Coordinates of C-alpha atoms in Angstrom, one line a residue:
Chain A
X1 CA 31.8 187.8 -16.6
X2 CA 35.0 189.7 -16.9
X3 CA 34.7 193.3 -18.0
X4 CA 37.2 196.0 -19.0
X5 CA 36.8 197.8 -15.6
X6 CA 37.9 194.5 -13.8
X7 CA 41.0 194.5 -15.9
X8 CA 41.7 198.2 -15.2
X9 CA 41.4 197.4 -11.5
X10 CA 43.8 194.5 -11.9
X11 CA 46.2 196.8 -13.7
X12 CA 46.3 199.1 -10.6
X13 CA 46.8 196.1 -8.3
X14 CA 49.8 195.0 -10.5
X15 CA 51.3 198.4 -11.2
X16 CA 54.3 198.1 -8.9
X17 CA 54.5 194.3 -9.3
X18 CA 54.9 193.6 -13.0
X19 CA 57.0 195.1 -15.8
X20 CA 55.1 197.2 -18.3
X21 CA 56.8 195.3 -21.2
X22 CA 57.4 197.5 -24.2
X23 CA 56.0 197.2 -27.7
X24 CA 58.9 196.5 -30.0
X25 CA 59.1 197.0 -33.7
X26 CA 61.3 195.4 -36.2
X27 CA 61.9 196.6 -39.8
X28 CA 62.6 193.1 -40.9
X29 CA 59.3 191.8 -39.6
X30 CA 57.5 194.8 -41.2
X31 CA 59.0 193.8 -44.5
X32 CA 58.0 190.2 -44.1
X33 CA 54.5 191.1 -43.2
X34 CA 54.1 193.9 -45.7
X35 CA 52.6 195.9 -42.9
X36 CA 53.4 197.0 -39.4
X37 CA 54.2 194.4 -36.8
X38 CA 54.5 195.2 -33.1
X39 CA 55.8 192.7 -30.6
X40 CA 54.7 192.6 -26.9
X41 CA 57.6 190.6 -25.3
X42 CA 56.2 189.1 -22.1
X43 CA 59.4 187.0 -22.2
X44 CA 60.9 190.1 -20.6
X45 CA 58.3 190.0 -17.8
X46 CA 59.1 189.1 -14.2
X47 CA 59.5 185.3 -13.9
X48 CA 59.9 185.2 -17.7
X49 CA 56.3 185.0 -18.7
X50 CA 52.9 186.8 -18.4
X51 CA 51.7 184.3 -15.8
X52 CA 52.8 186.5 -12.8
X53 CA 50.0 188.9 -13.7
X54 CA 47.1 186.4 -13.1
X55 CA 48.8 184.7 -10.2
X56 CA 49.4 187.9 -8.3
X57 CA 46.0 189.3 -9.1
X58 CA 44.3 186.2 -7.6
X59 CA 46.6 185.7 -4.6
X60 CA 46.5 189.3 -3.6
X61 CA 42.7 189.1 -3.3
X62 CA 42.6 186.0 -1.0
X63 CA 41.2 186.6 2.5
X64 CA 43.8 186.5 5.4
X65 CA 42.4 183.2 6.4
X66 CA 42.8 181.7 2.9
X67 CA 46.2 183.2 2.6
X68 CA 47.3 181.7 5.9
X69 CA 46.6 178.2 4.6
X70 CA 48.8 178.6 1.6
X71 CA 47.7 177.6 -2.0
X72 CA 48.2 174.7 -4.4
X73 CA 48.6 175.0 -8.1
X74 CA 49.3 172.7 -11.1
X75 CA 51.4 173.9 -14.0
X76 CA 53.8 172.8 -16.7
X77 CA 56.1 175.6 -15.5
X78 CA 55.2 179.3 -16.3
X79 CA 52.1 179.5 -14.1
X80 CA 54.2 177.6 -11.4
X81 CA 56.8 180.4 -11.4
X82 CA 54.1 183.1 -11.4
X83 CA 52.4 181.5 -8.4
X84 CA 55.6 180.9 -6.5
X85 CA 56.8 184.5 -7.1
X86 CA 53.5 186.0 -6.2
X87 CA 53.3 183.8 -3.1
X88 CA 56.7 184.9 -1.9
X89 CA 55.9 188.6 -2.4
X90 CA 52.6 188.2 -0.5
X91 CA 53.9 185.8 2.2
X92 CA 51.7 183.0 1.1
X93 CA 53.1 179.4 1.0
X94 CA 52.8 177.8 -2.4
X95 CA 52.8 174.1 -3.5
X96 CA 53.0 173.4 -7.2
X97 CA 52.2 170.1 -8.9
X98 CA 54.5 169.9 -12.0
X99 CA 55.1 167.2 -14.6
X100 CA 58.4 165.5 -14.0
X101 CA 59.4 166.1 -17.6
X102 CA 58.8 169.9 -17.4
X103 CA 61.8 171.9 -18.6
X104 CA 64.4 171.7 -15.7
X105 CA 64.9 175.4 -15.7
X106 CA 61.2 175.9 -15.0
X107 CA 61.3 173.4 -12.1
X108 CA 64.5 175.0 -10.7
X109 CA 63.1 178.5 -11.0
X110 CA 59.9 177.6 -9.3
X111 CA 61.9 176.4 -6.3
X112 CA 64.2 179.4 -6.4
X113 CA 61.2 181.7 -6.4
X114 CA 60.0 180.0 -3.2
X115 CA 57.5 177.4 -4.4
X116 CA 57.4 173.8 -3.1
X117 CA 57.2 171.4 -6.1
X118 CA 55.5 168.1 -6.3
X119 CA 56.4 166.2 -9.5
X120 CA 54.2 163.6 -11.3
X121 CA 54.2 161.5 -14.4
X122 CA 52.3 163.5 -17.1
X123 CA 51.4 160.4 -19.0
X124 CA 50.0 158.5 -16.0
X125 CA 48.9 160.9 -13.3
X126 CA 46.2 163.6 -13.3
X127 CA 47.7 166.9 -12.1
X128 CA 44.4 168.4 -11.2
X129 CA 43.4 165.4 -9.1
X130 CA 46.8 165.5 -7.3
X131 CA 46.4 169.2 -6.6
X132 CA 42.8 168.8 -5.4
X133 CA 43.8 166.1 -3.0
X134 CA 46.6 168.2 -1.5
X135 CA 44.1 171.1 -1.2
X136 CA 41.5 169.0 0.4
X137 CA 44.0 167.7 3.0
X138 CA 45.0 171.2 3.9
X139 CA 41.7 172.9 3.4
X140 CA 43.4 175.4 1.1
X141 CA 42.6 177.0 -2.3
X142 CA 43.7 175.7 -5.7
X143 CA 45.0 178.4 -8.0
X144 CA 43.9 177.3 -11.4
X145 CA 46.1 178.2 -14.3
X146 CA 43.4 179.7 -16.5
X147 CA 39.8 179.0 -15.6
X148 CA 39.2 181.6 -13.0
X149 CA 37.9 185.2 -13.3
X150 CA 40.9 186.7 -11.3
X151 CA 43.4 184.8 -13.5
X152 CA 41.7 185.9 -16.7
X153 CA 41.5 189.5 -15.4
X154 CA 45.1 189.6 -14.5
X155 CA 46.3 188.2 -17.9
X156 CA 44.0 190.7 -19.5
X157 CA 46.3 193.5 -18.4
X158 CA 48.5 192.5 -21.3
X159 CA 45.7 193.4 -23.7
X160 CA 45.1 196.7 -21.8
X161 CA 48.7 197.6 -22.1
X162 CA 48.8 196.7 -25.8
X163 CA 45.9 199.1 -26.5
X164 CA 47.4 201.9 -24.3
X165 CA 50.9 201.5 -25.9
X166 CA 49.4 201.4 -29.5
X167 CA 47.6 204.6 -28.6
X168 CA 50.8 206.2 -27.5
X169 CA 52.3 205.3 -30.8
X170 CA 49.3 206.7 -32.7
X171 CA 48.4 203.2 -34.0
X172 CA 45.2 201.1 -33.7
X173 CA 45.9 197.3 -34.1
X174 CA 43.9 195.6 -36.8
X175 CA 44.7 192.2 -35.3
X176 CA 46.4 190.7 -32.2
X177 CA 47.9 187.2 -32.2
X178 CA 48.1 185.4 -28.9
X179 CA 49.5 182.0 -28.0
X180 CA 46.8 179.8 -26.5
X181 CA 46.8 176.9 -24.0
X182 CA 43.7 177.0 -21.7
X183 CA 42.7 180.4 -23.1
X184 CA 43.1 182.7 -20.1
X185 CA 45.5 185.1 -21.7
X186 CA 43.5 185.3 -24.9
X187 CA 40.2 185.7 -23.0
X188 CA 41.5 188.5 -20.8
X189 CA 43.2 190.3 -23.7
X190 CA 40.1 189.9 -25.9
X191 CA 37.9 191.5 -23.3
X192 CA 40.3 194.5 -23.0
X193 CA 41.1 194.8 -26.7
X194 CA 37.6 194.4 -28.1
X195 CA 36.1 196.8 -25.5
X196 CA 38.6 199.5 -26.5
X197 CA 38.5 198.8 -30.3
X198 CA 35.6 196.9 -31.7
X199 CA 37.3 196.7 -35.1
X200 CA 40.4 194.8 -33.8
X201 CA 40.3 191.1 -34.3
X202 CA 42.0 188.7 -31.8
X203 CA 43.3 185.3 -32.8
X204 CA 44.7 182.5 -30.8
X205 CA 47.8 180.6 -32.1
X206 CA 48.2 177.0 -31.1
X207 CA 50.6 174.2 -32.0
X208 CA 49.6 171.3 -34.2
X209 CA 48.1 168.5 -32.1
X210 CA 46.9 171.0 -29.5
X211 CA 44.6 173.1 -31.6
X212 CA 41.6 172.5 -29.3
X213 CA 40.7 176.2 -29.2
X214 CA 40.8 176.7 -33.0
X215 CA 38.6 173.6 -33.5
X216 CA 36.3 174.7 -30.6
X217 CA 35.9 178.1 -32.1
X218 CA 35.0 176.6 -35.5
X219 CA 32.6 174.1 -33.9
X220 CA 31.0 176.6 -31.5
X221 CA 31.6 174.1 -28.6
X222 CA 34.6 172.9 -26.6
X223 CA 36.6 170.1 -28.4
X224 CA 39.3 167.9 -26.8
X225 CA 42.8 167.2 -27.9
X226 CA 44.2 163.7 -28.1
X227 CA 46.6 163.9 -25.2
X228 CA 49.0 161.4 -26.7
X229 CA 50.0 164.1 -29.2
X230 CA 53.5 165.5 -28.9
X231 CA 54.5 169.2 -29.4
X232 CA 57.7 171.1 -28.6
X233 CA 55.4 173.8 -27.0
X234 CA 55.4 172.5 -23.4
X235 CA 53.5 175.6 -22.3
X236 CA 50.6 175.1 -24.7
X237 CA 49.3 171.6 -23.9
X238 CA 45.9 171.3 -22.4
X239 CA 43.2 168.8 -23.0
X240 CA 40.3 171.1 -23.6
X241 CA 39.6 174.9 -23.5
X242 CA 38.5 176.2 -20.1
X243 CA 34.7 176.7 -19.5
X244 CA 35.0 180.3 -18.4
X245 CA 37.7 181.1 -20.9
X246 CA 35.9 179.5 -23.9
X247 CA 32.6 181.2 -22.9
X248 CA 34.5 184.5 -23.4
X249 CA 36.6 183.4 -26.3
X250 CA 33.8 182.1 -28.5
X251 CA 32.1 185.5 -28.4
X252 CA 35.2 187.7 -28.9
X253 CA 37.8 185.8 -31.0
X254 CA 38.3 185.5 -34.7
X255 CA 39.4 182.1 -36.2
X256 CA 42.3 180.3 -34.4
X257 CA 45.6 179.8 -36.1
X258 CA 47.8 176.7 -36.0
X259 CA 51.5 176.3 -36.4
X260 CA 53.8 173.3 -36.8
X261 CA 56.8 172.4 -34.5
X262 CA 59.1 173.2 -37.4
X263 CA 57.6 176.6 -37.8
X264 CA 58.0 177.1 -34.1
X265 CA 61.7 176.1 -34.2
X266 CA 62.3 178.4 -37.2
X267 CA 60.7 181.3 -35.3
X268 CA 63.0 180.7 -32.3
X269 CA 65.9 181.0 -34.7
X270 CA 64.5 184.2 -36.1
X271 CA 64.2 185.4 -32.5
X272 CA 67.8 184.8 -31.7
X273 CA 69.3 186.0 -35.0
X274 CA 67.1 188.9 -35.9
X275 CA 65.2 190.0 -32.8
X276 CA 67.9 189.1 -30.1
X277 CA 65.1 187.8 -27.9
X278 CA 65.1 184.5 -26.0
X279 CA 61.6 183.1 -26.6
X280 CA 60.5 179.6 -25.5
X281 CA 58.6 177.3 -27.9
X282 CA 55.2 178.0 -26.5
X283 CA 56.0 181.7 -26.4
X284 CA 57.0 182.0 -30.0
X285 CA 53.9 180.3 -31.7
X286 CA 52.3 183.7 -32.6
X287 CA 55.5 184.9 -34.1
X288 CA 55.7 181.6 -36.1
X289 CA 52.3 182.4 -37.4
X290 CA 53.5 185.7 -38.7
X291 CA 56.7 184.3 -40.3
X292 CA 54.8 181.5 -42.0
X293 CA 52.0 184.0 -43.0
X294 CA 49.0 182.2 -41.5
X295 CA 47.0 185.4 -41.7
X296 CA 46.9 188.4 -44.0
X297 CA 49.0 191.2 -42.7
X298 CA 49.4 193.4 -45.7
X299 CA 48.9 197.1 -44.9
X300 CA 47.7 196.1 -41.4
X301 CA 48.9 196.7 -37.9
X302 CA 49.5 193.3 -36.3
X303 CA 50.4 192.9 -32.6
X304 CA 52.1 189.7 -31.6
X305 CA 52.3 188.6 -27.9
X306 CA 55.5 186.7 -27.1
X307 CA 54.2 185.1 -24.0
X308 CA 57.3 183.5 -22.4
X309 CA 61.0 182.9 -22.6
X310 CA 61.7 180.1 -20.1
X311 CA 63.6 177.6 -22.3
X312 CA 66.5 175.4 -21.3
X313 CA 70.0 176.1 -22.6
X314 CA 70.4 172.7 -24.2
X315 CA 67.1 172.8 -26.2
X316 CA 67.7 176.5 -27.1
X317 CA 71.2 175.7 -28.4
X318 CA 70.1 172.6 -30.3
X319 CA 67.4 174.5 -32.1
X320 CA 69.7 177.4 -32.9
X321 CA 72.4 175.2 -34.4
X322 CA 69.9 173.4 -36.7
X323 CA 70.5 175.9 -39.5
Chain V
X24 CA 82.3 220.3 -31.5
X25 CA 79.2 218.2 -31.1
X26 CA 76.3 219.9 -29.4
X27 CA 72.9 218.8 -28.2
X28 CA 71.1 220.5 -31.1
X29 CA 73.2 218.5 -33.6
X30 CA 72.0 215.3 -31.9
X31 CA 68.4 216.5 -32.0
X32 CA 68.8 217.2 -35.7
X33 CA 70.3 213.7 -36.1
X34 CA 67.3 212.2 -34.2
X35 CA 65.0 213.8 -36.8
X36 CA 67.1 212.4 -39.6
X37 CA 66.9 208.9 -38.1
X38 CA 63.3 209.0 -36.9
X39 CA 61.9 206.6 -39.6
X40 CA 65.1 204.7 -39.9
X41 CA 66.0 203.3 -36.4
X42 CA 64.0 201.6 -33.7
X43 CA 63.4 203.7 -30.6
X44 CA 64.5 200.9 -28.4
X45 CA 62.6 200.8 -25.1
X46 CA 64.0 201.3 -21.5
X47 CA 63.5 198.0 -19.8
X48 CA 63.4 197.4 -16.1
X49 CA 64.0 194.2 -14.1
X50 CA 63.0 193.6 -10.5
X51 CA 65.9 191.2 -10.1
X52 CA 68.5 193.8 -11.3
X53 CA 66.9 196.4 -9.0
X54 CA 67.4 194.0 -6.1
X55 CA 71.0 193.3 -7.0
X56 CA 71.8 197.0 -7.4
X57 CA 69.8 198.1 -4.3
X58 CA 68.5 200.8 -6.6
X59 CA 66.7 201.3 -9.9
X60 CA 68.3 199.9 -13.0
X61 CA 67.0 200.7 -16.5
X62 CA 68.3 198.9 -19.6
X63 CA 68.6 200.5 -23.0
X64 CA 68.8 197.4 -25.2
X65 CA 70.4 198.5 -28.5
X66 CA 70.7 194.8 -29.2
X67 CA 67.1 195.1 -30.3
X68 CA 68.2 197.9 -32.8
X69 CA 68.0 197.4 -36.6
X70 CA 71.2 195.5 -37.6
X71 CA 71.6 194.3 -33.9
X72 CA 73.5 197.2 -32.6
X73 CA 73.5 201.0 -32.2
X74 CA 75.9 201.4 -35.1
X75 CA 73.2 202.0 -37.7
X76 CA 72.6 205.4 -36.0
X77 CA 76.0 207.0 -36.8
X78 CA 76.4 205.2 -40.1
X79 CA 73.0 206.4 -41.5
X80 CA 73.5 209.9 -40.0
X81 CA 76.8 210.3 -41.9
X82 CA 75.9 208.6 -45.2
X83 CA 72.6 210.5 -45.5
X84 CA 74.5 213.8 -45.4
X85 CA 77.0 212.9 -48.2
X86 CA 76.8 215.0 -51.4
X87 CA 75.3 213.3 -54.4
X88 CA 78.8 213.2 -55.9
X89 CA 80.3 211.6 -52.9
X90 CA 77.4 209.2 -52.6
X91 CA 77.8 208.2 -56.3
X92 CA 81.4 207.0 -55.6
X93 CA 80.4 204.7 -52.8
X94 CA 82.1 204.5 -49.4
X95 CA 84.7 202.4 -47.6
X96 CA 84.7 201.4 -44.0
X97 CA 86.7 199.2 -41.6
X98 CA 85.0 197.4 -38.7
X99 CA 85.1 194.3 -36.6
X100 CA 81.4 193.8 -37.4
X101 CA 78.8 196.1 -36.0
X102 CA 79.8 199.3 -37.7
X103 CA 80.2 197.1 -40.9
X104 CA 76.5 196.1 -40.6
X105 CA 75.4 199.6 -39.9
X106 CA 77.2 201.0 -42.9
X107 CA 76.1 198.2 -45.2
X108 CA 72.4 198.7 -44.1
X109 CA 72.5 202.5 -44.4
X110 CA 74.2 202.2 -47.8
X111 CA 71.5 199.9 -49.1
X112 CA 68.8 202.2 -47.8
X113 CA 70.4 205.2 -49.4
X114 CA 71.5 203.5 -52.7
X115 CA 75.2 204.0 -51.8
X116 CA 77.7 201.2 -52.5
X117 CA 79.6 200.1 -49.5
X118 CA 82.9 198.2 -49.1
X119 CA 83.9 197.1 -45.6
X120 CA 87.3 195.9 -44.5
X121 CA 86.8 193.3 -41.8
X122 CA 89.2 191.1 -39.8
X123 CA 89.0 187.6 -41.1
X124 CA 88.5 186.3 -37.5
X125 CA 85.4 188.5 -37.0
X126 CA 82.4 186.6 -35.8
X127 CA 81.1 184.7 -38.9
X128 CA 77.5 186.0 -38.2
X129 CA 78.8 189.6 -38.5
X130 CA 80.6 188.9 -41.8
X131 CA 77.5 187.1 -43.2
X132 CA 75.1 189.8 -42.1
X133 CA 77.3 192.6 -43.5
X134 CA 77.0 190.8 -46.9
X135 CA 73.3 190.1 -46.5
X136 CA 72.7 193.7 -45.8
X137 CA 74.4 194.7 -49.1
X138 CA 78.0 195.4 -48.2
X139 CA 81.0 194.1 -50.1
X140 CA 83.5 192.7 -47.6
X141 CA 87.3 192.7 -47.8
X142 CA 88.9 190.4 -45.1
X143 CA 92.4 190.9 -43.6
X144 CA 94.6 189.4 -40.9
X145 CA 94.0 191.4 -37.7
X146 CA 97.5 190.5 -36.3
X147 CA 99.4 191.5 -39.5
X148 CA 97.5 194.0 -41.6
X149 CA 96.4 197.6 -40.8
X150 CA 92.7 197.9 -41.5
X151 CA 92.8 201.6 -41.7
X152 CA 95.6 201.6 -44.2
X153 CA 93.8 199.0 -46.4
X154 CA 90.6 201.1 -46.3
X155 CA 92.5 204.3 -47.1
X156 CA 94.2 202.6 -50.1
X157 CA 90.8 201.4 -51.5
X158 CA 89.4 204.9 -50.9
X159 CA 92.4 206.6 -52.7
X160 CA 92.0 204.3 -55.7
X161 CA 88.3 205.2 -56.0
X162 CA 88.4 208.8 -54.9
X163 CA 85.7 207.9 -52.3
X164 CA 85.1 208.6 -48.6
X165 CA 86.1 206.5 -45.7
X166 CA 83.4 206.2 -43.1
X167 CA 85.2 206.0 -39.8
X168 CA 83.7 203.9 -37.0
X169 CA 83.9 206.6 -34.3
X170 CA 86.2 209.6 -34.9
X171 CA 83.9 211.8 -37.0
X172 CA 81.3 214.4 -35.8
X173 CA 78.5 212.8 -37.8
X174 CA 79.1 209.4 -36.3
X175 CA 79.4 210.8 -32.8
X176 CA 76.2 212.8 -33.3
X177 CA 74.3 209.8 -34.7
X178 CA 75.3 207.6 -31.7
X179 CA 74.4 210.4 -29.4
X180 CA 70.7 209.8 -30.2
X181 CA 70.9 206.9 -27.9
X182 CA 71.7 209.3 -25.0
X183 CA 68.9 211.7 -26.2
X184 CA 66.4 208.8 -26.1
X185 CA 67.5 207.7 -22.7
X186 CA 66.9 211.2 -21.3
X187 CA 63.5 211.5 -23.0
X188 CA 62.4 208.0 -21.9
X189 CA 63.6 208.5 -18.3
X190 CA 61.6 211.8 -18.3
X191 CA 58.5 209.8 -19.5
X192 CA 59.0 207.5 -16.6
X193 CA 59.4 210.4 -14.2
X194 CA 63.0 209.5 -13.5
X195 CA 66.3 211.3 -13.7
X196 CA 69.3 209.0 -14.2
X197 CA 72.1 209.4 -11.6
X198 CA 74.5 207.5 -13.8
X199 CA 74.7 206.0 -17.3
X200 CA 77.0 203.1 -18.1
X201 CA 78.2 202.7 -21.7
X202 CA 80.3 200.1 -23.4
X203 CA 83.3 201.8 -24.9
X204 CA 85.7 201.0 -27.8
X205 CA 86.8 204.1 -29.7
X206 CA 84.4 206.3 -27.7
X207 CA 81.9 207.4 -30.3
X208 CA 78.8 206.1 -28.4
X209 CA 80.0 207.4 -25.1
X210 CA 81.0 210.8 -26.5
X211 CA 77.6 211.4 -28.3
X212 CA 75.6 210.1 -25.4
X213 CA 77.6 212.2 -22.9
X214 CA 76.9 215.4 -24.9
X215 CA 73.2 214.7 -24.9
X216 CA 72.9 213.4 -21.3
X217 CA 75.1 216.1 -19.6
X218 CA 73.4 218.9 -21.6
X219 CA 70.0 217.7 -20.4
X220 CA 71.1 216.8 -16.8
X221 CA 74.3 218.2 -15.5
X222 CA 74.0 216.0 -12.4
X223 CA 74.1 212.7 -14.3
X224 CA 77.4 211.1 -14.5
X225 CA 78.4 209.0 -17.6
X226 CA 80.9 206.1 -17.3
X227 CA 82.5 204.0 -20.0
X228 CA 82.9 200.3 -19.4
X229 CA 85.7 198.4 -21.1
X230 CA 87.1 194.9 -21.0
X231 CA 90.4 194.2 -19.2
X232 CA 93.3 194.6 -21.7
X233 CA 91.4 197.2 -23.7
X234 CA 90.9 199.8 -21.0
X235 CA 92.5 202.6 -23.0
X236 CA 89.7 205.1 -22.3
X237 CA 89.7 204.4 -18.5
X238 CA 93.5 204.9 -18.3
X239 CA 93.3 207.9 -20.7
X240 CA 90.6 209.6 -18.5
X241 CA 92.7 209.0 -15.4
X242 CA 95.9 210.3 -17.1
X243 CA 94.2 213.2 -18.9
X244 CA 95.7 212.2 -22.2
X245 CA 95.2 209.4 -24.7
X246 CA 96.9 206.1 -23.7
X247 CA 97.4 203.0 -26.0
X248 CA 96.5 199.4 -25.5
X249 CA 98.9 196.5 -26.1
X250 CA 97.2 195.1 -29.2
X251 CA 98.5 191.6 -28.4
X252 CA 95.9 191.5 -25.6
X253 CA 93.0 189.1 -25.9
X254 CA 89.4 189.7 -24.9
X255 CA 86.1 188.0 -25.7
X256 CA 84.7 191.4 -26.5
X257 CA 85.4 191.5 -30.2
X258 CA 83.5 194.8 -30.6
X259 CA 85.5 196.7 -28.0
X260 CA 89.1 196.4 -29.3
X261 CA 90.8 199.6 -30.4
X262 CA 94.4 200.7 -30.0
X263 CA 93.7 204.2 -28.6
X264 CA 90.7 206.5 -28.0
X265 CA 89.7 208.7 -30.9
X266 CA 91.0 212.3 -31.0
X267 CA 87.6 213.9 -31.4
X268 CA 85.9 211.4 -29.1
X269 CA 88.5 211.7 -26.3
X270 CA 88.4 215.5 -26.6
X271 CA 84.7 215.3 -25.7
X272 CA 85.0 212.4 -23.3
X273 CA 87.7 213.9 -21.1
X274 CA 85.5 216.8 -20.4
X275 CA 82.2 215.0 -19.8
X276 CA 82.9 211.5 -18.4
X277 CA 83.4 210.2 -14.9
X278 CA 85.9 207.5 -14.2
X279 CA 85.9 204.5 -16.6
X280 CA 85.0 201.0 -15.4
X281 CA 86.8 197.8 -16.4
X282 CA 85.4 194.2 -16.4
X283 CA 87.0 190.8 -16.9
X284 CA 86.1 188.3 -19.5
X285 CA 84.7 186.0 -16.8
X286 CA 82.4 188.9 -15.6
X287 CA 81.3 189.3 -19.3
X288 CA 80.5 185.6 -19.7
X289 CA 78.6 185.6 -16.4
X290 CA 76.6 188.7 -17.6
X291 CA 75.7 186.9 -20.8
X292 CA 74.3 184.0 -18.8
X293 CA 72.3 186.5 -16.7
X294 CA 71.0 188.0 -20.0
X295 CA 69.8 184.6 -21.2
X296 CA 68.4 183.3 -18.0
X297 CA 66.9 186.3 -16.3
X298 CA 66.5 189.0 -19.0
X299 CA 65.7 186.8 -22.0
X300 CA 68.0 189.0 -24.1
X301 CA 70.6 188.0 -26.6
X302 CA 73.6 190.3 -25.8
X303 CA 77.0 189.9 -27.4
X304 CA 80.2 190.0 -25.3
X305 CA 81.0 193.6 -26.2
X306 CA 77.4 194.6 -25.7
X307 CA 77.1 193.2 -22.2
X308 CA 80.2 194.8 -20.5
X309 CA 78.2 197.6 -18.8
X310 CA 75.7 195.0 -17.5
X311 CA 78.7 193.0 -16.2
X312 CA 79.8 196.1 -14.4
X313 CA 76.4 196.3 -12.7
X314 CA 76.4 192.6 -11.8
X315 CA 79.9 192.7 -10.3
X316 CA 79.1 196.0 -8.6
X317 CA 81.9 198.1 -10.1
X318 CA 80.1 201.3 -9.1
X319 CA 77.8 202.3 -6.2
X320 CA 74.2 201.9 -7.3
X321 CA 72.4 202.0 -3.9
X322 CA 69.3 204.2 -4.0
X323 CA 70.4 205.5 -7.4
X324 CA 68.9 205.3 -10.9
X325 CA 71.4 203.6 -13.1
X326 CA 70.9 203.3 -16.9
X327 CA 72.8 200.6 -18.7
X328 CA 73.3 200.6 -22.5
X329 CA 73.3 197.1 -24.0
X330 CA 75.0 198.1 -27.2
X331 CA 74.7 195.0 -29.4
X332 CA 73.6 191.4 -29.8
X333 CA 75.5 190.0 -32.7
X334 CA 76.9 186.9 -31.3
X335 CA 77.4 183.5 -33.0
X336 CA 75.3 180.6 -32.0
X337 CA 78.3 178.4 -31.1
X338 CA 79.9 181.0 -28.8
X339 CA 76.6 181.9 -27.2
X340 CA 75.7 178.2 -26.6
X341 CA 79.2 177.5 -25.2
X342 CA 79.0 180.4 -22.7
X343 CA 75.5 179.5 -21.7
X344 CA 76.4 175.9 -20.9
X345 CA 79.3 176.8 -18.7
X346 CA 77.2 176.9 -15.6

């Protein structure tokens, strides 16, 4: 099980590697919420998302023998960039299995950061099977994108920083909203946050059609998504919550929130116009939940994790010009 | 003359009004510079630029009689929004003379924030004369965009925060790069920065064609721009440095830097792709100076003020899709 002290140890491991992204406030968001809103913009993180935290935390703990064989990962793009960047820093070869319809910028960046990419058809192939096959051939490790203690622990440093930074501001968050795919970020953050402030609730935010964690939390057991569903949030599409992550999340999280694609697009426009931040669809879901008031924020302190900013120019421009 | 204690007093006046924008680091920028680069993103400031600082500082010190008559200002857009927002907060009516070709988003936002706009033709009319005429009719104050002690003092809180935040990080900046139009931001910042660290140099950054401050600093006296020049930096176009601001700047600043429009466009692309920040042309000039290495940054700590982010969607998208 992941504990606060594991996350504190990961934070030391990552201290010269990741950006301690700031907590940002916005008077306009405070007005909308009727309370205090603090943004944790992991879009400003190295590689454009929080994923470098878990990837580096895992890769830096491989044995020399494991490291020498390289690693394989599968990812729609942000984990790919995190693994590629961490591998380059540590001198570990990385091979990343990515869907061929992943945002081109994510594929390009993964290569630029030093990763070797293997593309597959998301509607026909099984990325996990492809990755395991490559790993078996080479006798090397697969770096999972969420369901691994070192990944959860690394992502949990976001939650640790949130609590430290709120403390520096003299605030205690009433609730923290976190975008959720497999649940690694929310699990790690929940461990840190709930250990440091039992009264703070942590909520996942997912896109419509991929609300497996919200339904699983309500049901008390892991529920699947229909993988023919379509969402603009390319980073938040998994079939089912992770085993390890859900085991943590079911004990520590409050009810999950769900947002529509239209709410996501609107939040991206708010990001450009009012916040001056570039946030990708899957990175903005929690902000969309705030703007569409999916949870009571009146007189509360609400922290919102903006988990990534890797969006293509064309999609970004097209969303911005809609209104 | 403006002194550090005036800026400290302004910081108290503004403490609940403005965002204490963070200092952000970027490993990629550090690599490019061969040193440490810290960004002060005033694009994340209330109203999307630093201008709210000076505007609120001045308006909040008007006598009740003056305040009751309202105020007039002239601005290409960011000062307009700052004055409009400060006026609304303080219950002071604001009328802003703006060029009719100012970015539509700046005109719209000025109105949304509560300002009454008066548009004029930038190539035929004299905005200062129009503003003074309105002020004379109403017997009210003109809020200048830079050449006033209360404006300089308010903008100087950016420099005060930079020094405080560097201190929190255990750093002392070797140099601070500041976008420059009339010189209010650079003058205020230079007073704070040089009072707190004599060894830190402060440099203005201007677009080609509007390098009046760079030339004035070199000549030791105020030099004019040819106002038929064209630059993408709508926020950085003045005819001549301010009297008050240049009197401060000539004593405290190092040599001024100059960037081309192409360097500005390239820096906006870097902002979107690598920093995930929306920065307007006039707000990104100092970053352009870093990226095109207009100054030695090796083994130094360089602070870069990103002064604003109010850019229209169409221009932003067109610049982003260039490469």
